[in-house]
XYZ file of N, CA, C and O in Angstrom:
412
model
N 36.966 19.082 -36.423
C 36.284 18.214 -37.368
C 36.841 18.418 -38.775
O 37.144 19.535 -39.160
N 36.902 17.376 -39.497
C 37.389 17.444 -40.885
C 36.275 17.831 -41.833
O 35.119 17.516 -41.611
N 36.609 18.518 -42.895
C 35.649 18.846 -43.928
C 35.692 17.779 -44.996
O 36.748 17.357 -45.403
N 34.525 17.361 -45.449
C 34.458 16.260 -46.423
C 34.126 16.737 -47.823
O 34.388 16.072 -48.776
N 33.515 17.906 -47.942
C 33.127 18.436 -49.226
C 32.328 17.396 -50.036
O 32.777 16.866 -51.030
N 31.158 17.107 -49.515
C 30.261 16.138 -50.146
C 29.876 16.604 -51.541
O 29.584 17.776 -51.757
N 29.853 15.666 -52.491
C 29.367 16.000 -53.813
C 27.841 16.009 -53.779
O 27.230 15.278 -53.001
N 27.197 16.841 -54.583
C 25.733 16.928 -54.545
C 25.058 15.767 -55.274
O 25.647 15.150 -56.162
N 23.807 15.524 -54.891
C 22.936 14.621 -55.667
C 22.524 15.415 -56.900
O 22.173 16.583 -56.821
N 22.594 14.763 -58.035
C 22.117 15.362 -59.279
C 21.335 14.285 -60.009
O 21.894 13.275 -60.440
N 20.014 14.481 -60.119
C 19.161 13.517 -60.792
C 19.522 13.381 -62.269
O 20.115 14.287 -62.869
N 19.156 12.251 -62.856
C 19.487 11.971 -64.261
C 18.947 13.028 -65.219
O 19.541 13.273 -66.248
N 17.802 13.634 -64.894
C 17.199 14.627 -65.784
C 17.375 16.063 -65.278
O 16.762 16.993 -65.814
N 18.215 16.264 -64.290
C 18.423 17.589 -63.706
C 18.852 18.626 -64.736
O 18.370 19.746 -64.755
N 19.759 18.287 -65.608
C 20.322 19.240 -66.582
C 19.287 19.716 -67.594
O 19.465 20.748 -68.224
N 18.185 18.992 -67.760
C 17.133 19.399 -68.692
C 16.242 20.484 -68.099
O 15.508 21.150 -68.819
N 16.258 20.620 -66.782
C 15.455 21.642 -66.139
C 14.191 21.067 -65.524
O 13.601 20.123 -66.048
N 13.781 21.653 -64.429
C 12.609 21.174 -63.684
C 11.343 21.910 -64.121
O 10.355 21.321 -64.500
N 11.363 23.220 -64.058
C 10.198 24.023 -64.414
C 10.609 25.019 -65.489
O 11.552 25.794 -65.318
N 9.944 24.961 -66.626
C 10.232 25.854 -67.747
C 11.706 25.896 -68.108
O 12.277 26.940 -68.380
N 12.350 24.750 -68.031
C 13.759 24.645 -68.387
C 14.736 25.160 -67.348
O 15.928 25.191 -67.582
N 14.236 25.574 -66.194
C 15.098 26.064 -65.114
C 15.520 24.908 -64.218
O 14.700 24.077 -63.845
N 16.767 24.872 -63.895
C 17.281 23.840 -62.985
C 16.926 24.209 -61.545
O 16.918 25.398 -61.197
N 16.670 23.208 -60.722
C 16.295 23.432 -59.349
C 17.264 22.727 -58.403
O 17.380 21.513 -58.435
N 17.980 23.518 -57.613
C 18.885 22.997 -56.589
C 18.214 23.178 -55.249
O 17.894 24.304 -54.866
N 17.992 22.097 -54.534
C 17.424 22.150 -53.185
C 18.588 22.174 -52.218
O 19.483 21.316 -52.265
N 18.598 23.139 -51.332
C 19.697 23.305 -50.389
C 19.218 22.954 -48.974
O 18.341 23.607 -48.442
N 19.815 21.907 -48.428
C 19.545 21.532 -47.055
C 20.566 22.147 -46.128
O 21.461 22.892 -46.567
N 20.455 21.840 -44.848
C 21.393 22.426 -43.890
C 22.596 21.515 -43.677
O 23.727 21.926 -43.856
N 22.348 20.273 -43.243
C 23.474 19.422 -42.859
C 23.034 17.955 -42.821
O 21.843 17.655 -42.866
N 24.007 17.084 -42.718
C 23.768 15.657 -42.555
C 23.941 15.260 -41.098
O 24.718 15.852 -40.373
N 23.248 14.193 -40.737
C 23.485 13.521 -39.464
C 24.230 12.237 -39.777
O 24.036 11.637 -40.813
N 25.066 11.825 -38.870
C 25.798 10.561 -39.020
C 25.192 9.563 -38.034
O 25.789 9.257 -37.008
N 23.992 9.100 -38.341
C 23.252 8.238 -37.418
C 23.904 6.883 -37.210
O 23.688 6.229 -36.197
N 24.727 6.446 -38.141
C 25.379 5.141 -38.002
C 26.701 5.251 -37.259
O 27.337 4.244 -36.983
N 27.150 6.478 -36.951
C 28.398 6.660 -36.213
C 29.650 6.403 -37.027
O 30.666 6.045 -36.478
N 29.579 6.613 -38.339
C 30.770 6.435 -39.185
C 31.803 7.500 -38.884
O 31.460 8.650 -38.645
N 33.037 7.173 -38.958
C 34.103 8.155 -38.765
C 34.217 9.057 -39.995
O 34.404 10.244 -39.873
N 34.111 8.472 -41.200
C 34.208 9.227 -42.451
C 33.082 8.802 -43.374
O 33.135 7.712 -43.938
N 32.072 9.620 -43.558
C 30.960 9.228 -44.418
C 31.313 9.148 -45.895
O 30.639 8.473 -46.639
N 32.346 9.821 -46.344
C 32.760 9.753 -47.749
C 32.153 10.862 -48.592
O 31.104 11.416 -48.270
N 32.835 11.155 -49.695
C 32.394 12.257 -50.569
C 31.022 12.014 -51.194
O 30.300 12.948 -51.487
N 30.625 10.768 -51.382
C 29.352 10.461 -52.025
C 28.204 10.308 -51.002
O 27.152 9.804 -51.336
N 28.406 10.777 -49.793
C 27.420 10.601 -48.734
C 26.061 11.197 -49.105
O 25.019 10.570 -48.933
N 26.045 12.419 -49.650
C 24.781 13.047 -50.029
C 24.055 12.220 -51.079
O 22.851 12.005 -50.989
N 24.792 11.729 -52.054
C 24.200 10.903 -53.104
C 23.580 9.639 -52.493
O 22.450 9.264 -52.824
N 24.309 9.001 -51.591
C 23.797 7.775 -50.971
C 22.582 8.059 -50.089
O 21.630 7.268 -50.061
N 22.568 9.187 -49.421
C 21.433 9.554 -48.568
C 20.176 9.792 -49.411
O 19.096 9.300 -49.083
N 20.312 10.514 -50.517
C 19.143 10.755 -51.368
C 18.631 9.438 -51.948
O 17.411 9.202 -51.982
N 19.521 8.577 -52.374
C 19.080 7.272 -52.907
C 18.347 6.464 -51.831
O 17.335 5.855 -52.106
N 18.882 6.453 -50.622
C 18.322 5.640 -49.551
C 17.033 6.232 -48.962
O 16.111 5.496 -48.622
N 16.962 7.556 -48.840
C 15.829 8.170 -48.147
C 14.887 8.935 -49.081
O 13.679 8.862 -48.920
N 15.421 9.655 -50.038
C 14.580 10.390 -50.971
C 13.860 9.487 -51.945
O 12.684 9.690 -52.250
N 14.546 8.470 -52.434
C 13.962 7.546 -53.396
C 13.350 6.308 -52.753
O 12.888 5.409 -53.458
N 13.323 6.248 -51.430
C 12.824 5.063 -50.739
C 11.383 4.779 -51.138
O 10.542 5.659 -51.135
N 11.130 3.538 -51.480
C 9.772 3.136 -51.872
C 9.063 2.435 -50.717
O 7.863 2.581 -50.542
N 9.792 1.674 -49.922
C 9.184 0.898 -48.859
C 8.792 1.792 -47.676
O 7.660 1.822 -47.256
N 9.773 2.486 -47.138
C 9.533 3.326 -45.968
C 9.718 4.781 -46.356
O 10.758 5.179 -46.840
N 8.692 5.564 -46.147
C 8.759 6.995 -46.453
C 9.377 7.735 -45.283
O 9.102 7.455 -44.135
N 10.230 8.688 -45.576
C 10.894 9.489 -44.561
C 10.318 10.904 -44.606
O 10.331 11.542 -45.669
N 9.807 11.405 -43.490
C 9.086 12.668 -43.482
C 9.810 13.863 -44.113
O 9.214 14.610 -44.879
N 11.093 14.045 -43.819
C 11.816 15.189 -44.371
C 11.770 15.177 -45.900
O 11.475 16.173 -46.541
N 12.098 14.043 -46.464
C 12.194 13.933 -47.914
C 10.822 14.025 -48.581
O 10.690 14.601 -49.659
N 9.807 13.483 -47.946
C 8.449 13.568 -48.470
C 7.959 15.008 -48.416
O 7.412 15.527 -49.389
N 8.169 15.696 -47.290
C 7.719 17.078 -47.163
C 8.442 18.002 -48.117
O 7.842 18.943 -48.667
N 9.702 17.765 -48.330
C 10.464 18.564 -49.285
C 9.861 18.462 -50.685
O 9.634 19.455 -51.360
N 9.561 17.255 -51.110
C 8.929 17.040 -52.421
C 7.538 17.659 -52.475
O 7.145 18.227 -53.488
N 6.777 17.576 -51.381
C 5.444 18.169 -51.324
C 5.512 19.690 -51.487
O 4.691 20.278 -52.192
N 6.458 20.326 -50.815
C 6.598 21.781 -50.895
C 6.866 22.214 -52.339
O 6.306 23.160 -52.838
N 7.741 21.485 -53.000
C 8.132 21.858 -54.363
C 7.033 21.558 -55.359
O 6.714 22.394 -56.220
N 6.409 20.395 -55.262
C 5.425 19.984 -56.263
C 4.011 20.470 -55.961
O 3.183 20.559 -56.873
N 3.703 20.711 -54.684
C 2.349 21.086 -54.296
C 1.413 19.883 -54.242
O 0.201 20.041 -54.103
N 1.949 18.681 -54.352
C 1.146 17.464 -54.341
C 1.075 16.873 -52.945
O 1.942 17.119 -52.094
N 0.082 16.053 -52.720
C -0.038 15.313 -51.469
C 0.993 14.195 -51.424
O 1.481 13.733 -52.456
N 1.283 13.732 -50.224
C 2.314 12.696 -50.036
C 2.027 11.455 -50.866
O 2.928 10.837 -51.421
N 0.779 11.060 -50.969
C 0.421 9.837 -51.702
C 0.520 10.013 -53.208
O 0.607 9.038 -53.942
N 0.495 11.262 -53.673
C 0.464 11.528 -55.124
C 1.846 11.783 -55.739
O 1.971 11.859 -56.945
N 2.851 11.948 -54.915
C 4.181 12.314 -55.426
C 4.842 11.151 -56.150
O 4.891 10.027 -55.655
N 5.359 11.436 -57.329
C 6.189 10.491 -58.057
C 7.612 10.707 -57.568
O 8.346 11.558 -58.078
N 7.997 9.977 -56.513
C 9.281 10.194 -55.860
C 10.448 10.029 -56.825
O 11.348 10.864 -56.865
N 10.432 8.972 -57.586
C 11.516 8.718 -58.542
C 11.609 9.866 -59.553
O 12.692 10.400 -59.778
N 10.500 10.241 -60.130
C 10.484 11.328 -61.096
C 10.964 12.636 -60.518
O 11.744 13.358 -61.146
N 10.501 12.963 -59.321
C 10.892 14.207 -58.673
C 12.394 14.266 -58.453
O 13.044 15.224 -58.856
N 12.957 13.245 -57.810
C 14.376 13.270 -57.471
C 15.282 13.151 -58.684
O 16.446 13.547 -58.638
N 14.773 12.630 -59.790
C 15.570 12.575 -61.007
C 15.652 13.927 -61.707
O 16.482 14.122 -62.586
N 14.787 14.879 -61.338
C 14.759 16.169 -61.997
C 15.387 17.309 -61.185
O 15.432 18.429 -61.668
N 15.841 17.032 -59.986
C 16.404 18.099 -59.136
C 17.805 17.711 -58.676
O 18.241 16.571 -58.827
N 18.484 18.709 -58.104
C 19.766 18.484 -57.443
C 19.564 18.793 -55.960
O 18.678 19.579 -55.597
N 20.376 18.192 -55.113
C 20.298 18.414 -53.667
C 21.686 18.505 -53.100
O 22.574 17.736 -53.460
N 21.849 19.454 -52.173
C 23.150 19.692 -51.577
C 22.934 20.213 -50.169
O 21.906 20.824 -49.889
N 23.853 19.968 -49.281
C 23.773 20.511 -47.923
C 24.812 21.619 -47.765
O 25.954 21.493 -48.195
N 24.390 22.686 -47.110
C 25.256 23.840 -46.885
C 26.448 23.504 -45.994
O 27.580 23.828 -46.301
N 26.192 22.833 -44.864
C 27.256 22.453 -43.942
C 27.904 21.183 -44.480
O 27.240 20.174 -44.698
N 29.207 21.214 -44.666
C 29.910 20.138 -45.332
C 30.599 19.144 -44.383
O 31.688 18.661 -44.671
N 29.958 18.878 -43.302
C 30.392 17.794 -42.401
C 29.176 17.379 -41.586
O 28.213 18.122 -41.472
N 29.214 16.191 -41.065
C 28.098 15.709 -40.238
C 28.079 16.476 -38.920
O 29.122 16.718 -38.322
N 26.883 16.826 -38.462
C 26.755 17.691 -37.296
C 26.376 16.950 -36.023
O 26.235 17.567 -34.977
N 26.196 15.654 -36.084
C 25.813 14.886 -34.910
C 25.152 13.598 -35.342
O 25.089 13.270 -36.515
N 24.636 12.873 -34.351
C 24.034 11.585 -34.661
C 22.534 11.659 -34.873
O 21.885 10.654 -35.152
N 21.920 12.844 -34.775
C 20.511 13.003 -34.996
C 20.068 14.429 -34.704
O 20.857 15.240 -34.261
N 18.782 14.719 -34.936
C 18.273 16.060 -34.696
C 18.451 16.501 -33.251
O 18.327 15.701 -32.322
N 18.777 17.772 -33.083
C 18.904 18.409 -31.766
C 19.956 17.768 -30.862
O 19.896 17.878 -29.660
N 20.930 17.070 -31.447
C 22.014 16.472 -30.656
C 23.295 17.224 -30.985
O 23.622 17.442 -32.114
């Protein structure tokens, strides 16, 4: 498998700090390539956060639970846009690991 070295998501206000001026980097494990792309591209993490973390219409459990853990707020109370604009997100494994969980 090829390594892609995905660039991290960095919210617009990340550099100002999340809590008491401290920056917060959320580290995930890996991406899934559910669409079956051969090369997801270097901006894959950024596109995933925009599509799933910032999603307004359909909430995705992983991204909602991640924000809940950090903020301590209930799913209905989270300001998704505000949260993701203040943090960075990156995955440890730098290539897609399959087409979905446990595959």
